[in-house]
Short mmCIF file of C-alpha atoms in Angstrom, two decimals:
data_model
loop_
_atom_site.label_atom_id
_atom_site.label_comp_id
_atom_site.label_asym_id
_atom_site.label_seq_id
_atom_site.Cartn_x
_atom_site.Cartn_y
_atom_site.Cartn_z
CA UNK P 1 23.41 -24.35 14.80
CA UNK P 2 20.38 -22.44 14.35
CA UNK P 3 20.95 -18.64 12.45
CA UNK P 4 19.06 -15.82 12.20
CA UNK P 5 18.79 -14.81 8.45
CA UNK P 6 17.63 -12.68 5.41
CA UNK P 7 16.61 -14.28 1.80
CA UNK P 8 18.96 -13.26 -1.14
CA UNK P 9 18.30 -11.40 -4.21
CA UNK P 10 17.95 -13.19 -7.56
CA UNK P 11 18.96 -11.14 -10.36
CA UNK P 12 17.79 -7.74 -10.94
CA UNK P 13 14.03 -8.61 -10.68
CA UNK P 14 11.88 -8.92 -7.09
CA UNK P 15 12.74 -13.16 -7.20
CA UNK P 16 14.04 -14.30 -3.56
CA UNK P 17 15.26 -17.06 -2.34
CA UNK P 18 17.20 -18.92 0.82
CA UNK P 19 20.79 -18.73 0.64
CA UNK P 20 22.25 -22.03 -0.79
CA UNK P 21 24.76 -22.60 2.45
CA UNK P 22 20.88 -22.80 4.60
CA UNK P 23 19.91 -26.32 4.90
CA UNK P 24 16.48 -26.03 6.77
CA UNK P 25 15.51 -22.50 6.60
CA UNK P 26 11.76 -20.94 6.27
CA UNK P 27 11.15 -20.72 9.78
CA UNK P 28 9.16 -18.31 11.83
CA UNK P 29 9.47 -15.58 9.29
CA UNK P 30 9.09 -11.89 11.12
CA UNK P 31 7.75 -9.10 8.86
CA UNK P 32 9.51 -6.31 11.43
CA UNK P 33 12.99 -7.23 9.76
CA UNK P 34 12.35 -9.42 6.89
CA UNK P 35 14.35 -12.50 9.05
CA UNK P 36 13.59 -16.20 9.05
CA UNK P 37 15.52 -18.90 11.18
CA UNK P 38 17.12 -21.49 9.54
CA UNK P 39 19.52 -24.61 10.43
CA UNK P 40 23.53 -25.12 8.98
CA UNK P 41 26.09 -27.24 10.42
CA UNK P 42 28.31 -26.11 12.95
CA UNK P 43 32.00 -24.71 11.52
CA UNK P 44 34.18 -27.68 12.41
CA UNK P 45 31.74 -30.10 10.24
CA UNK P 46 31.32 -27.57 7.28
CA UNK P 47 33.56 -26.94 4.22
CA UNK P 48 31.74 -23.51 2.93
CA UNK P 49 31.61 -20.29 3.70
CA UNK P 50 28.05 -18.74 5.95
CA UNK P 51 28.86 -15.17 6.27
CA UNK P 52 29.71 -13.54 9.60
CA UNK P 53 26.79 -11.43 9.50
CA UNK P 54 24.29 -14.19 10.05
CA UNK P 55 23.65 -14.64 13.66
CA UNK P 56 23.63 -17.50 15.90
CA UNK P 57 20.22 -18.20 17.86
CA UNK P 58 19.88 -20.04 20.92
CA UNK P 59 17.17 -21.46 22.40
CA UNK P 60 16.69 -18.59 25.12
CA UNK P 61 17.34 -15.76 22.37
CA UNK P 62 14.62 -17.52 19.56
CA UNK P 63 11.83 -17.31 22.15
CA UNK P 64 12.40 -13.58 22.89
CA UNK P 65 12.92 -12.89 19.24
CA UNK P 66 8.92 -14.83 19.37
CA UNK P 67 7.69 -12.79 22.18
CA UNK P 68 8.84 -9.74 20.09
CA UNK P 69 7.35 -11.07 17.08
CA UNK P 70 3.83 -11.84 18.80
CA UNK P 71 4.08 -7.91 20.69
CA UNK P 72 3.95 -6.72 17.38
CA UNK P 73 1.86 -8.77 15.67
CA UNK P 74 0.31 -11.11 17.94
CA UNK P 75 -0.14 -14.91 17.52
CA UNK P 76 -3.28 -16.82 17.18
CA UNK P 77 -4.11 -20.50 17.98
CA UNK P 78 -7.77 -21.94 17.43
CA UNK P 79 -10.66 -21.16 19.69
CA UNK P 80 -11.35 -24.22 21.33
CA UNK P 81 -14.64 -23.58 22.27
CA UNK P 82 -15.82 -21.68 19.26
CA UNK P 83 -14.79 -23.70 15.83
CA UNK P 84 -13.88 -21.79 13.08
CA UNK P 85 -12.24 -19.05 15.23
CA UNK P 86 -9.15 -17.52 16.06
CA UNK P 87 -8.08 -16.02 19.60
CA UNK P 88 -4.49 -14.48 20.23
CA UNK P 89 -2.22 -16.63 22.27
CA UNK P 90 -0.73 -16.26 25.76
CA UNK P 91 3.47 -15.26 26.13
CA UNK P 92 3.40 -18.54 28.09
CA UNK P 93 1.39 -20.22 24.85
CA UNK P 94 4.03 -19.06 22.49
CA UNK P 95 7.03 -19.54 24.65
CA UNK P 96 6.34 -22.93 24.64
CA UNK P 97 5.38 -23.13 21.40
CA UNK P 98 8.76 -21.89 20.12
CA UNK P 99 10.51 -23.95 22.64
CA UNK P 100 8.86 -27.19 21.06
CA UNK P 101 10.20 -26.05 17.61
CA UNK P 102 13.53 -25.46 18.77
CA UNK P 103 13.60 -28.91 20.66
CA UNK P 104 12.22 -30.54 17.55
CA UNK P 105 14.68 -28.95 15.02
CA UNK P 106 17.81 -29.43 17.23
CA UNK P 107 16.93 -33.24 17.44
CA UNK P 108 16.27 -33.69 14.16
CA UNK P 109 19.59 -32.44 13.13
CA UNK P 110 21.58 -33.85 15.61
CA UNK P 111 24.64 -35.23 14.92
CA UNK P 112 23.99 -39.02 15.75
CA UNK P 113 26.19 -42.56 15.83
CA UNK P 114 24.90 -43.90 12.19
CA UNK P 115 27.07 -47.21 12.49
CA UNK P 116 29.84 -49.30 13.58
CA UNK P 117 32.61 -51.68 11.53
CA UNK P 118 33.95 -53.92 13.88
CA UNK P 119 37.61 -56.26 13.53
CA UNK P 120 38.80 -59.00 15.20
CA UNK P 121 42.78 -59.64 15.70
CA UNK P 122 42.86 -62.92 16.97
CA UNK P 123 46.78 -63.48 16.65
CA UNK P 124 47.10 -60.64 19.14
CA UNK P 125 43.62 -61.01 20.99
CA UNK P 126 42.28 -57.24 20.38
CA UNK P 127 38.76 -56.27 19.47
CA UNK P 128 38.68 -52.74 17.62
CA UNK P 129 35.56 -50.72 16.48
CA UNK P 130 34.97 -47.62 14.72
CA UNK P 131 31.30 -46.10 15.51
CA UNK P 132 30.55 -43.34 12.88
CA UNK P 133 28.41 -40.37 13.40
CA UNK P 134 26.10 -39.14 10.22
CA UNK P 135 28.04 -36.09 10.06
CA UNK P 136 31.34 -34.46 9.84
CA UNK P 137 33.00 -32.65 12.58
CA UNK P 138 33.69 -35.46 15.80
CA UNK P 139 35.92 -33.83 18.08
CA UNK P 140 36.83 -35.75 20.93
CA UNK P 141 38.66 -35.60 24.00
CA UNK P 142 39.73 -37.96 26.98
CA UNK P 143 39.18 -41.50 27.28
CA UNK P 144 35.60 -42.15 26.14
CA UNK P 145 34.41 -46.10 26.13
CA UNK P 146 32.76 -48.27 24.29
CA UNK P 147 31.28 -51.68 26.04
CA UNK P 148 30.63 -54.52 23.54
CA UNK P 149 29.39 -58.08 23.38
CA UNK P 150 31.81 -60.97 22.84
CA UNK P 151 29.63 -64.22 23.03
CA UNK P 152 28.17 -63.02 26.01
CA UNK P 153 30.63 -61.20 27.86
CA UNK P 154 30.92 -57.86 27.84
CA UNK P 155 34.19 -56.13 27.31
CA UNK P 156 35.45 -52.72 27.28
CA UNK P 157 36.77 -51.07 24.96
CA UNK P 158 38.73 -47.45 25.39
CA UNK P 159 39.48 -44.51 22.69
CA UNK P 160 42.43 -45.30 20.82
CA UNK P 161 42.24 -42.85 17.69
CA UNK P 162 39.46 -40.36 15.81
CA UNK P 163 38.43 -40.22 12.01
CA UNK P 164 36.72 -37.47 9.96
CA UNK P 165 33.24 -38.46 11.42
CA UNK P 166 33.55 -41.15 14.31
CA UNK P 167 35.64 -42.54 17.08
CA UNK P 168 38.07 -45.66 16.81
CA UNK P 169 37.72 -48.18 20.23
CA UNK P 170 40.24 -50.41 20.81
CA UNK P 171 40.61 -52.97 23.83
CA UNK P 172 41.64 -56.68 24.98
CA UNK P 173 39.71 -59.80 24.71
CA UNK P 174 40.61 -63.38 24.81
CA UNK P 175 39.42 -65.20 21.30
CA UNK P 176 39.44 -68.17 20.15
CA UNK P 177 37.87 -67.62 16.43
CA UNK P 178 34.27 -67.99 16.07
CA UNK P 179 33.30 -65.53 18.32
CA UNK P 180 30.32 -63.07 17.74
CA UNK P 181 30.70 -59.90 18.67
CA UNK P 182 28.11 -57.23 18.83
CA UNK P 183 27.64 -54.03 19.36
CA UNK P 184 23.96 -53.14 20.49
CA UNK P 185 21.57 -50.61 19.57
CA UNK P 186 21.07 -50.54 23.14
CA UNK P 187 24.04 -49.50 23.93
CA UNK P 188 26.21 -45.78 24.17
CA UNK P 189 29.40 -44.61 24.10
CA UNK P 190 30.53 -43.83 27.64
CA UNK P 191 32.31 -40.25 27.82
CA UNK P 192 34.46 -41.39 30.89
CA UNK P 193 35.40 -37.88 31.48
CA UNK P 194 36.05 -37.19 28.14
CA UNK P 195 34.04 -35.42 25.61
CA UNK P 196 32.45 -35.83 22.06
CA UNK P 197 31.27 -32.92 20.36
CA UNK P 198 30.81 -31.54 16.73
CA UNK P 199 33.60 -28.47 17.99
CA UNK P 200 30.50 -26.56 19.64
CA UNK P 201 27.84 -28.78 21.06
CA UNK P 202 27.70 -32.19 22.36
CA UNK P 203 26.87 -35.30 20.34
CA UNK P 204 24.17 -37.67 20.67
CA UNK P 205 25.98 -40.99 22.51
CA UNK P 206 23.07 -43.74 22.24
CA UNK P 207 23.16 -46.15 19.67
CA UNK P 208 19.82 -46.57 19.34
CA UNK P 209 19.85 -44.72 16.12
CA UNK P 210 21.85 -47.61 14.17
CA UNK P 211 19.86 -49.18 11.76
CA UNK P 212 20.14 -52.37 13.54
CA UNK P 213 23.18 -53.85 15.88
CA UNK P 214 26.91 -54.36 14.54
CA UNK P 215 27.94 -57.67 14.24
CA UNK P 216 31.35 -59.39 12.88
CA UNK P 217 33.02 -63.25 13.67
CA UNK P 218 36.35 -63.07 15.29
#
């Protein structure tokens, strides 16, 4: 989530810096209130304490805290017909200028699958798969799916357990030994009417952030 914050004292001198439980902070500093906006993970995928002062910031609430910020000091963008020169911004101009930020921070931190383990019971026929997310906090709820390849044919797989950090899938399949089965960058997880969220906000479902596709030989 994305907080509202102050810097912390260092010692007795004037020495300032972020508090250690920020983990991308610096942003949009406003002189009114001495505030920056910084990122930390949501509570059900953190293990330390952010204090319940700090205050949450969505995306509606970080472009009027902008718009305040550029009434009282206002923004300036190059002139684009005069190089060298400044010219204060539209409300429109830095709207979507701090809409672009928060877009661009929220994605970068998003919680997102990082990989997949596969296993292959043959004696009993069942495919399983565990796709891992590259943080803590999966919550999950429902029946989500998960379709993978088994030498060319695709079968389903459904929920059948959660871990710390990803989702187990579990499902039929008729093999033989030898089989390939993969599970494609190309491919999501399927909510099904379920849901998969970090306790607070939903979690990116497309596999296309795996380093490359999951593959294992029944």
């Amino acid at each position: 989530m994305i907080v509202e914050y102050m810097l912390e004292q260092v010692g007795r001198g004037d020495a300032k810096r972020a508090p250690s439980w920020i983990k991308d902070g610096g942003h949009h500093f406003n002189p009114a209130d001495f505030t920056y906006l910084g990122w930390v993970p949501n509570l059900a995928e953190r293990e330390y304490y952010v204090p319940d002062s700090v205050t949450a910031v969505d995306r509606a609430a970080a472009i009027s805290r902008a718009l305040t910020m550029h009434g009282n000091n206002p923004m300036q963008k190059e002139d684009p017909e005069n190089e060298g020169s400044y010219i204060t911004m539209s409300n429109d101009e830095v709207t979507a200028a701090m809409g672009s930020w928060w877009d661009a921070i929220v994605a970068e931190h998003k919680n997102k699958p990082a990989s997949a383990s596969i296993e292959a019971d043959t004696e009993n026929n069942e495919i399983s798969v565990t796709v891992r997310w590259a943080r803590k906090g999966v919550v999950s709820s429902g029946t989500p799916q998960l379709a993978v390849d088994v030498d060319g044919s695709a079968v389903t797989l459904n929920k059948s357990g959660d871990t710390w950090n990803g989702i187990i899938f579990t499902g039929a399949a008729t093999l033989s030994g030898g089989e390939t089965i993969t599970v494609a960058q190309s491919s999501s997880v399927a909510l099904n009417g379920g849901t998969v969220t970090d306790g607070v906000e939903a979690l990116e479902l497309s596999l296309s952030t795996f380093a490359e596709d999951a593959t294992a030989t029944a």
